[in-house]
Coordinates of C-alpha atoms and ligand atoms in Angstrom, one line a residue:
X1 CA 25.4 159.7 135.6
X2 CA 28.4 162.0 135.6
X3 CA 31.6 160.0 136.2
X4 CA 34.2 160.9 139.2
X5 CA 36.7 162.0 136.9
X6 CA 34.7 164.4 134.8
X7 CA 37.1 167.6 136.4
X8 CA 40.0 166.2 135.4
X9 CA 38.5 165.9 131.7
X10 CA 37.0 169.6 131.9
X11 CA 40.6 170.8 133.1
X12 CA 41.9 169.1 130.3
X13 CA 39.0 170.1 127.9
X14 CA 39.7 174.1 128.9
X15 CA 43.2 174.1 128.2
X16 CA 42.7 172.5 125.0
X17 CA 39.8 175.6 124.5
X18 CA 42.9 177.6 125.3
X19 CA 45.0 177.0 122.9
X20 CA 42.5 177.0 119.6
X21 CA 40.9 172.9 120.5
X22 CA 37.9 171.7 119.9
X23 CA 36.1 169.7 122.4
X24 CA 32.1 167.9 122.0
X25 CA 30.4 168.3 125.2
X26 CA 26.9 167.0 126.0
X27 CA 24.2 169.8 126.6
X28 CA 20.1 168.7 127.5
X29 CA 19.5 169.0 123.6
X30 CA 22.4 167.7 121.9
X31 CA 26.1 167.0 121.9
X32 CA 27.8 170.4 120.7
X33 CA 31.3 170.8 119.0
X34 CA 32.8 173.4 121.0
X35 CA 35.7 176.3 120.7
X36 CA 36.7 179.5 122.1
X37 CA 34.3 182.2 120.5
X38 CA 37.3 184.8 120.3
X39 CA 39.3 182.2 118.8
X40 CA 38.3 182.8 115.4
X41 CA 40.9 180.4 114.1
X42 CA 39.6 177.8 116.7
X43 CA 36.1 178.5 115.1
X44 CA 37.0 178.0 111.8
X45 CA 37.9 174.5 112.5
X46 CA 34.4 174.1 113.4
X47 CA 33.1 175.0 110.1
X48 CA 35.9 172.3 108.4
X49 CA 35.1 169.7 110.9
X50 CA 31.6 169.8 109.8
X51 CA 32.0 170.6 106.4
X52 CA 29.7 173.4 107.2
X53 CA 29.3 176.4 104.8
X54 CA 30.4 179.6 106.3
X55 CA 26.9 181.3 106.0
X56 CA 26.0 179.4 108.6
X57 CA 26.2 180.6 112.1
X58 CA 26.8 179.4 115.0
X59 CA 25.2 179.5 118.5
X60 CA 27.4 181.0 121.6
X61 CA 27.0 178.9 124.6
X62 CA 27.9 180.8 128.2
X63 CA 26.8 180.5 131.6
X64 CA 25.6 183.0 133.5
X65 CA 22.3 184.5 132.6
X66 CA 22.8 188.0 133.8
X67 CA 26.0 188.2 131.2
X68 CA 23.5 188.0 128.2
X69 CA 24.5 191.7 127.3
X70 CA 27.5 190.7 127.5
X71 CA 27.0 189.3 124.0
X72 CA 24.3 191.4 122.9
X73 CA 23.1 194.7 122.6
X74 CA 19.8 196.7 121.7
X75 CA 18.0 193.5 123.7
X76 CA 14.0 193.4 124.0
X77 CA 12.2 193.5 126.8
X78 CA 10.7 190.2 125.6
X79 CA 13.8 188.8 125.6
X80 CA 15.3 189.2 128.8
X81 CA 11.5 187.8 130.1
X82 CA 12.3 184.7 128.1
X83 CA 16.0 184.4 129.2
X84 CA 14.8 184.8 132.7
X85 CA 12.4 182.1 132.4
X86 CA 14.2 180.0 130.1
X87 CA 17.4 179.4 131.0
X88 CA 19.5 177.4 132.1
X89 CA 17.4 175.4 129.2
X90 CA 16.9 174.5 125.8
X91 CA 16.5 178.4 124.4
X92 CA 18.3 180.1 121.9
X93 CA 18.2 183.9 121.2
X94 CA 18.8 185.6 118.0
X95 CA 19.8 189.3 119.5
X96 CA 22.4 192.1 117.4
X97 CA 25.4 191.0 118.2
X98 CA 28.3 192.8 120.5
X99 CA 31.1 194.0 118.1
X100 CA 34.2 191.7 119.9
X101 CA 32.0 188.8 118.7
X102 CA 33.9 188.0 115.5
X103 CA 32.3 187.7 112.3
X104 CA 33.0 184.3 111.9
X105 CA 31.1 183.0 114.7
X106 CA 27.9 184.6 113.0
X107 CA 28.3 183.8 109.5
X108 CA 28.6 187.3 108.5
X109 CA 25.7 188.7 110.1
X110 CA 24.9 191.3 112.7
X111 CA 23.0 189.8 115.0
X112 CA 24.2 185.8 117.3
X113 CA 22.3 182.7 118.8
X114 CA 22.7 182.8 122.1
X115 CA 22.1 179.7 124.6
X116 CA 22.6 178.7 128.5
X117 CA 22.7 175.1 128.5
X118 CA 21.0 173.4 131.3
X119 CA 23.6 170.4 131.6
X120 CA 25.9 170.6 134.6
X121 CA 29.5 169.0 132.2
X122 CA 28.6 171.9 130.1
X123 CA 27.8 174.3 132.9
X124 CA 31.1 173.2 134.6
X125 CA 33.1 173.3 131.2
X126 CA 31.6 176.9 130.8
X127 CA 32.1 177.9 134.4
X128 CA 35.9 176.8 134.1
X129 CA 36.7 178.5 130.9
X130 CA 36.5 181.3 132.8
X131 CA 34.6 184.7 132.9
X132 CA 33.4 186.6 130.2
X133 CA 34.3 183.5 127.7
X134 CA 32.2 181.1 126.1
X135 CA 31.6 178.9 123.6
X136 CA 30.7 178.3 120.1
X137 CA 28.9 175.4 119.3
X138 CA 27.1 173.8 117.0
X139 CA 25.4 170.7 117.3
X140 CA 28.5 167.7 116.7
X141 CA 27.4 166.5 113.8
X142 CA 28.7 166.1 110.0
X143 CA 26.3 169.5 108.1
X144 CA 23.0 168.1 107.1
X145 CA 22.9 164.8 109.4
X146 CA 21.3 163.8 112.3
X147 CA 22.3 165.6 115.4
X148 CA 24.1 163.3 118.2
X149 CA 22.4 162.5 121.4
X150 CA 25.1 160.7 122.9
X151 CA 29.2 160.5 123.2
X152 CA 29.3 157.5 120.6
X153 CA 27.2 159.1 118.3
X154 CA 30.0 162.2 117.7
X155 CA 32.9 160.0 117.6
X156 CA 30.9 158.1 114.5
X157 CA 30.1 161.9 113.3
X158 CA 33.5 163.1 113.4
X159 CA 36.1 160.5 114.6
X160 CA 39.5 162.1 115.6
X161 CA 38.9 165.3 113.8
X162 CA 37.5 166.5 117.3
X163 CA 40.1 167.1 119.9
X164 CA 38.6 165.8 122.9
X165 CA 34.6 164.0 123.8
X166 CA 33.3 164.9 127.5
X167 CA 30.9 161.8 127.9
X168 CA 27.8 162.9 129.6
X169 CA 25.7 160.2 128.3
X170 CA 22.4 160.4 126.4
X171 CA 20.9 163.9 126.1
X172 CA 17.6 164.3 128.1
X173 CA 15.8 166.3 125.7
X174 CA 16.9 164.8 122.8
X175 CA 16.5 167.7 119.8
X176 CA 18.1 171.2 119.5
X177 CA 16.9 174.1 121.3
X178 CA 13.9 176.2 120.1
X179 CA 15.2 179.4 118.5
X180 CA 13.6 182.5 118.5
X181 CA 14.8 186.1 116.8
X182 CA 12.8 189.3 117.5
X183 CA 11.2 192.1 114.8
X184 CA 10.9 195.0 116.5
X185 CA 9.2 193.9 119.8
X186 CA 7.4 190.6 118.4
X187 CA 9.3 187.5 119.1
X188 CA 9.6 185.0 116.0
X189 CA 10.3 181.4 116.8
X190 CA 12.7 180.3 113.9
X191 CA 13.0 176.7 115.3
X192 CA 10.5 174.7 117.2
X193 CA 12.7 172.6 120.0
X194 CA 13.0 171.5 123.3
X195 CA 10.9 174.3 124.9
X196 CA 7.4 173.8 124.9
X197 CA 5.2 176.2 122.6
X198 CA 2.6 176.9 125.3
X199 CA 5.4 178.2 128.0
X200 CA 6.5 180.5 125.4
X201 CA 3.1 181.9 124.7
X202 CA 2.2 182.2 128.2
X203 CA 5.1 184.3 128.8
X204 CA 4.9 186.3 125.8
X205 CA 1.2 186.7 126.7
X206 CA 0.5 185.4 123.1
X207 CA 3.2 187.8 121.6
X208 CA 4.5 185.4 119.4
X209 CA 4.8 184.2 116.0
X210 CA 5.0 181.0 114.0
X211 CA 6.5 181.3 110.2
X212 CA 6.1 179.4 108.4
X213 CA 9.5 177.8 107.7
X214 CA 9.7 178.4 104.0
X215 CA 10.2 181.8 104.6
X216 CA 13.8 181.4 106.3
X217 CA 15.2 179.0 103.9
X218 CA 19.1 179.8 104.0
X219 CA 20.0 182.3 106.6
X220 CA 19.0 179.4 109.5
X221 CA 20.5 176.0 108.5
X222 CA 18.3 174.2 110.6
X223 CA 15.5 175.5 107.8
X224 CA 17.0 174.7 105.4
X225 CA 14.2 172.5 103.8
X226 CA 16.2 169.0 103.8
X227 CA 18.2 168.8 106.9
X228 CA 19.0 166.5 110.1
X229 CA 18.5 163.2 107.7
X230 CA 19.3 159.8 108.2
X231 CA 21.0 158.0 105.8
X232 CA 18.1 155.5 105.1
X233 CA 15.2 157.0 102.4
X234 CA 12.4 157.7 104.8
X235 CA 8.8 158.5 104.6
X236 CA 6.3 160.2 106.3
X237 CA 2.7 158.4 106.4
X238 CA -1.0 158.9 107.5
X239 CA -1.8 156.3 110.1
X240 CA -4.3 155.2 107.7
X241 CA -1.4 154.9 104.7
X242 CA 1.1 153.4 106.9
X243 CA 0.5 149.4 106.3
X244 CA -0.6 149.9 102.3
X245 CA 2.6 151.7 101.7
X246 CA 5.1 149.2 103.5
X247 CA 3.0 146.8 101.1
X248 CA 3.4 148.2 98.6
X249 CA 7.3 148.8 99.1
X250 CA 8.0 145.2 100.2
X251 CA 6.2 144.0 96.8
X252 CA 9.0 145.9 95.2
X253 CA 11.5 143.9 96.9
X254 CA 12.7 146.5 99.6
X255 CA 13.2 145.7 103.2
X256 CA 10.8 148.5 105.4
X257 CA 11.1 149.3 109.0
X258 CA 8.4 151.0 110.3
X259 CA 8.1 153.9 113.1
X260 CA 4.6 153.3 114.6
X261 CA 3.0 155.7 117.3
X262 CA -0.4 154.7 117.3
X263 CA -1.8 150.8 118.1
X264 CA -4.4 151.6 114.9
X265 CA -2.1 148.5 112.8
X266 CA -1.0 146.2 116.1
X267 CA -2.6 143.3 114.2
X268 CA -1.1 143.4 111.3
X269 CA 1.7 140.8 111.5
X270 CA 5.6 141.6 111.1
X271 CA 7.7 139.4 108.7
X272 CA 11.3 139.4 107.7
X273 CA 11.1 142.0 104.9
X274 CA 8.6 144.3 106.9
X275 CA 9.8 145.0 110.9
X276 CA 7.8 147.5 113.0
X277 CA 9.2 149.5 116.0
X278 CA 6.7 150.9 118.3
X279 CA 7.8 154.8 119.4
X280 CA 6.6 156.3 122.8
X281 CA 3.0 157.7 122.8
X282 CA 4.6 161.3 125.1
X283 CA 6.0 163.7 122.7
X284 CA 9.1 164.3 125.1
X285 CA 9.7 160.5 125.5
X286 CA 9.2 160.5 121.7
X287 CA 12.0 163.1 121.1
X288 CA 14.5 161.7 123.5
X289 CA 14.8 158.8 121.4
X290 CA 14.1 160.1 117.8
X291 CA 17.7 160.5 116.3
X292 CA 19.4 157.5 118.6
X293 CA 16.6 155.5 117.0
X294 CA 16.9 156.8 113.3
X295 CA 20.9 156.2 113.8
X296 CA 19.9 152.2 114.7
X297 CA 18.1 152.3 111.9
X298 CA 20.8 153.7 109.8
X299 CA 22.9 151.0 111.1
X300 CA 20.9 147.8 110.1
X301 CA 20.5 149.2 106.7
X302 CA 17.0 148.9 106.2
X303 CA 16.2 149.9 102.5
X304 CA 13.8 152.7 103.9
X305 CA 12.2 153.7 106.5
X306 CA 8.3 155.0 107.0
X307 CA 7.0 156.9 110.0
X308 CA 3.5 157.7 111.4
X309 CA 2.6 161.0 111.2
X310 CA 3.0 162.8 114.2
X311 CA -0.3 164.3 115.6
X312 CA -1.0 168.0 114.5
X313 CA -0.6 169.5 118.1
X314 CA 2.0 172.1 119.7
X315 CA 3.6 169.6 122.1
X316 CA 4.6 167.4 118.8
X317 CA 5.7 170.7 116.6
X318 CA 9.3 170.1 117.1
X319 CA 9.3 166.5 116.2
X320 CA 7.0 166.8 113.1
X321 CA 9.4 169.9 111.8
X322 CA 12.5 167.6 112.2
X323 CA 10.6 164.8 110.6
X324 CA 9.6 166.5 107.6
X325 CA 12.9 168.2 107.2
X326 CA 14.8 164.6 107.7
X327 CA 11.9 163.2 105.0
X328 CA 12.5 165.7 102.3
X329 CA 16.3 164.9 101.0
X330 CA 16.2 165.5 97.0
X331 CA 16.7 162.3 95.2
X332 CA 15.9 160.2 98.3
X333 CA 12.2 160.1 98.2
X334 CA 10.8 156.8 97.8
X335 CA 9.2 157.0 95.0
X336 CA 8.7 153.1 93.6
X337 CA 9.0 154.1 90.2
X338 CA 13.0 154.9 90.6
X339 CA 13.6 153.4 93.7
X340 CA 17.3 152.1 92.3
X341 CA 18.1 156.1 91.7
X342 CA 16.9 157.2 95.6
X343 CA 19.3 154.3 96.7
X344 CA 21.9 155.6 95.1
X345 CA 21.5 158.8 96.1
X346 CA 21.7 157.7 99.6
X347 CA 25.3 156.2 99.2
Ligands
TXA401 O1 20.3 172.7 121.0 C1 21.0 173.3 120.2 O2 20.7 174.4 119.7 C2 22.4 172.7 119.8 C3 23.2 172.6 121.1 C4 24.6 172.1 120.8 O3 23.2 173.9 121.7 N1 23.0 173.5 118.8 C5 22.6 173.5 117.6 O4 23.4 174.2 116.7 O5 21.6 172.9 117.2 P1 23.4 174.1 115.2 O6 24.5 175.0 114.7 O7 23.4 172.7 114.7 O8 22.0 174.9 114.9 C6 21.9 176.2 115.3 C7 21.0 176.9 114.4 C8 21.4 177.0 113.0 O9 20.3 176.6 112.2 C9 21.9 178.4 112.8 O10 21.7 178.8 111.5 C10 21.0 179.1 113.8 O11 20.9 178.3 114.9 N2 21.6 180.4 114.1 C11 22.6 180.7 114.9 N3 22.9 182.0 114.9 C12 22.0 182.6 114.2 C13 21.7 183.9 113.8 N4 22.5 184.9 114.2 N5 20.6 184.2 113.0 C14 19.8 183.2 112.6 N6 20.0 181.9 112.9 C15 21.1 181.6 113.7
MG402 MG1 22.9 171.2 113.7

């Protein structure tokens, strides 16, 4: 999986880190676009590489565990429980920040994501930048699109802008990390992701809370209501509504691929202008493949897209928040009435 010559790349990749780079590494979740966190000039290439606004922070990625205050201060008993159980994995804190942690990195605010990745190129990039450093990293993707899963993915994000791609393959989990902030001593997850919800209640002993996500529109990009969308107009549907819609959407002329789940509609036959992709039935399966698949689908430039509904259960929380996020662009609703408008929108 990892190639022979990775340590030569991560030598390379750290003394481009160094000296202000940026480098996209694979992590379990996704790719991230990395620079030194003290390099706050390193940083704000980040935030221009991603055409990201500068509100939005970013989530520093180290190594070691034990070094979480390090980075943090005034940390909750909850948190270190979750940190010990956690990581290396798909977990990101939101803990008051240390004071040599510039601004930049954090958008402003007092408090930084923290995450140890459980990949072993990011481990090793991490181990060999040395101690006490890290990096901050969001996912490698252009603001508002679909996060990349694999090497090929970033460079169609962001081309050459990006100094340097370690190639670790295709992500294993597939979506970002949960994220979860503390109020007082109750712990707040602010993004469902790759951990799942029942390990986090078990070792919070039920100490845990779901907002709902309309309440942190803004500070957290990833809430922001319209966010990790494919190009294509896309459209969530009731297994029931599935069929009728693509119908109804074909009658209009469009060409529809549809993202089935369930084997409720396995009779009903394909044709050129409606094509049906079966997904994996196992939630993690599912989410591995989610955005590679919605990028292929990006690709053959289907006129929209409709997807089953996933089922209303914890293990499919993450999926069915990124698919109603990715589903709720303005302008690009399908809506067959001004179809020509949400086309254009999508250009
Ligand atoms: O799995 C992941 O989390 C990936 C990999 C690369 O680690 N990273 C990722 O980063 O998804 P990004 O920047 O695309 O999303 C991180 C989210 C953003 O929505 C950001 O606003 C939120 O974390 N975040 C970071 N620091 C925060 C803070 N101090 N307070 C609230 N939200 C924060
Ligand atoms: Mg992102």
């Amino acid at each position: 999986m990892i190639s022979p010559d990775i340590h030569s790349q991560i030598a390379v990749a750290v003394a481009l880190l160094r000296t202000g780079g940026t480098v996209a590494f694979p992590t379990e979740t996704v790719y991230g676009l990395g620079a030194d966190v003290s390099n706050s000039s390193a940083v704000q290439r980040i935030f221009d590489i991603k055409k990201r606004p500068a509100t939005h922070p970013l989530i520093v990625h180290f190594a070691d565990p034990s070094q979480l205050n390090h980075w943090a201060q005034e940390i909750p008993k909850q948190a270190w429980q979750l940190a010990e159980r956690f990581w290396p994995g798909p977990l990101t804190l939101i803990l008051p920040r240390r004071h040599h942690i510039p601004k930049i990195v954090t958008g402003g605010q007092d408090t930084v994501g923290l995450r140890v990745p459980d990949h072993p190129i990011a481990l090793a990039l991490l181990n060999a930048l040395g101690h006490e450093r890290a990096l901050a990293a969001p996912s490698a993707n252009q603001f508002g699109h679909v996060s990349p899963t694999t090497a090929a993915h970033v460079h169609e994000e962001l081309g050459d802008a990006v100094d340097m791609i370690l190639d670790g393959g295709a992500c294993r989990v597939g979506l970002e990390s949960t994220i979860v902030g503390f109020n007082d001593q109750t712990a707040i997850v602010l993004r469902p992701g790759g951990i799942p919800l029942d390990a986090l209640v078990e070792v919070l002993h039920g100490h845990v809370v779901f907002p709902d996500r309309k309440d942190h529109v803004g500070r957290v990009s990833g809430s922001l209501a319209s966010h990790y969308a494919p190009a294509t107009p896309l459209e969530l549907c009731s297994t029931e509504a599935l069929w009728r819609r693509a119908l109804e959407l074909e009658a209009k002329g469009l060409r529809v691929v549809i993202m089935e789940r369930s084997t409720q509609n396995r009779d009903r036959p394909e044709n050129k202008n409606i094509v049906r992709f079966f997904m994996p039935r196992e939630p993690d399966v599912y989410g591995s493949l989610l955005y590679a698949t919605l990028r292929r689908f990006d690709q053959e430039r289907f006129d929209c897209l409709l997807i089953e509904e996933p089922p209303d259960e914890p293990a499919w929380m993450a999926i069915a928040d990124r698919l109603q996020r990715a589903s709720c662009v303005p302008g690009c609703e399908i809506q067959t009435d001004d179809y020509d408008t949400a086309l254009a929108a999508r250009e």
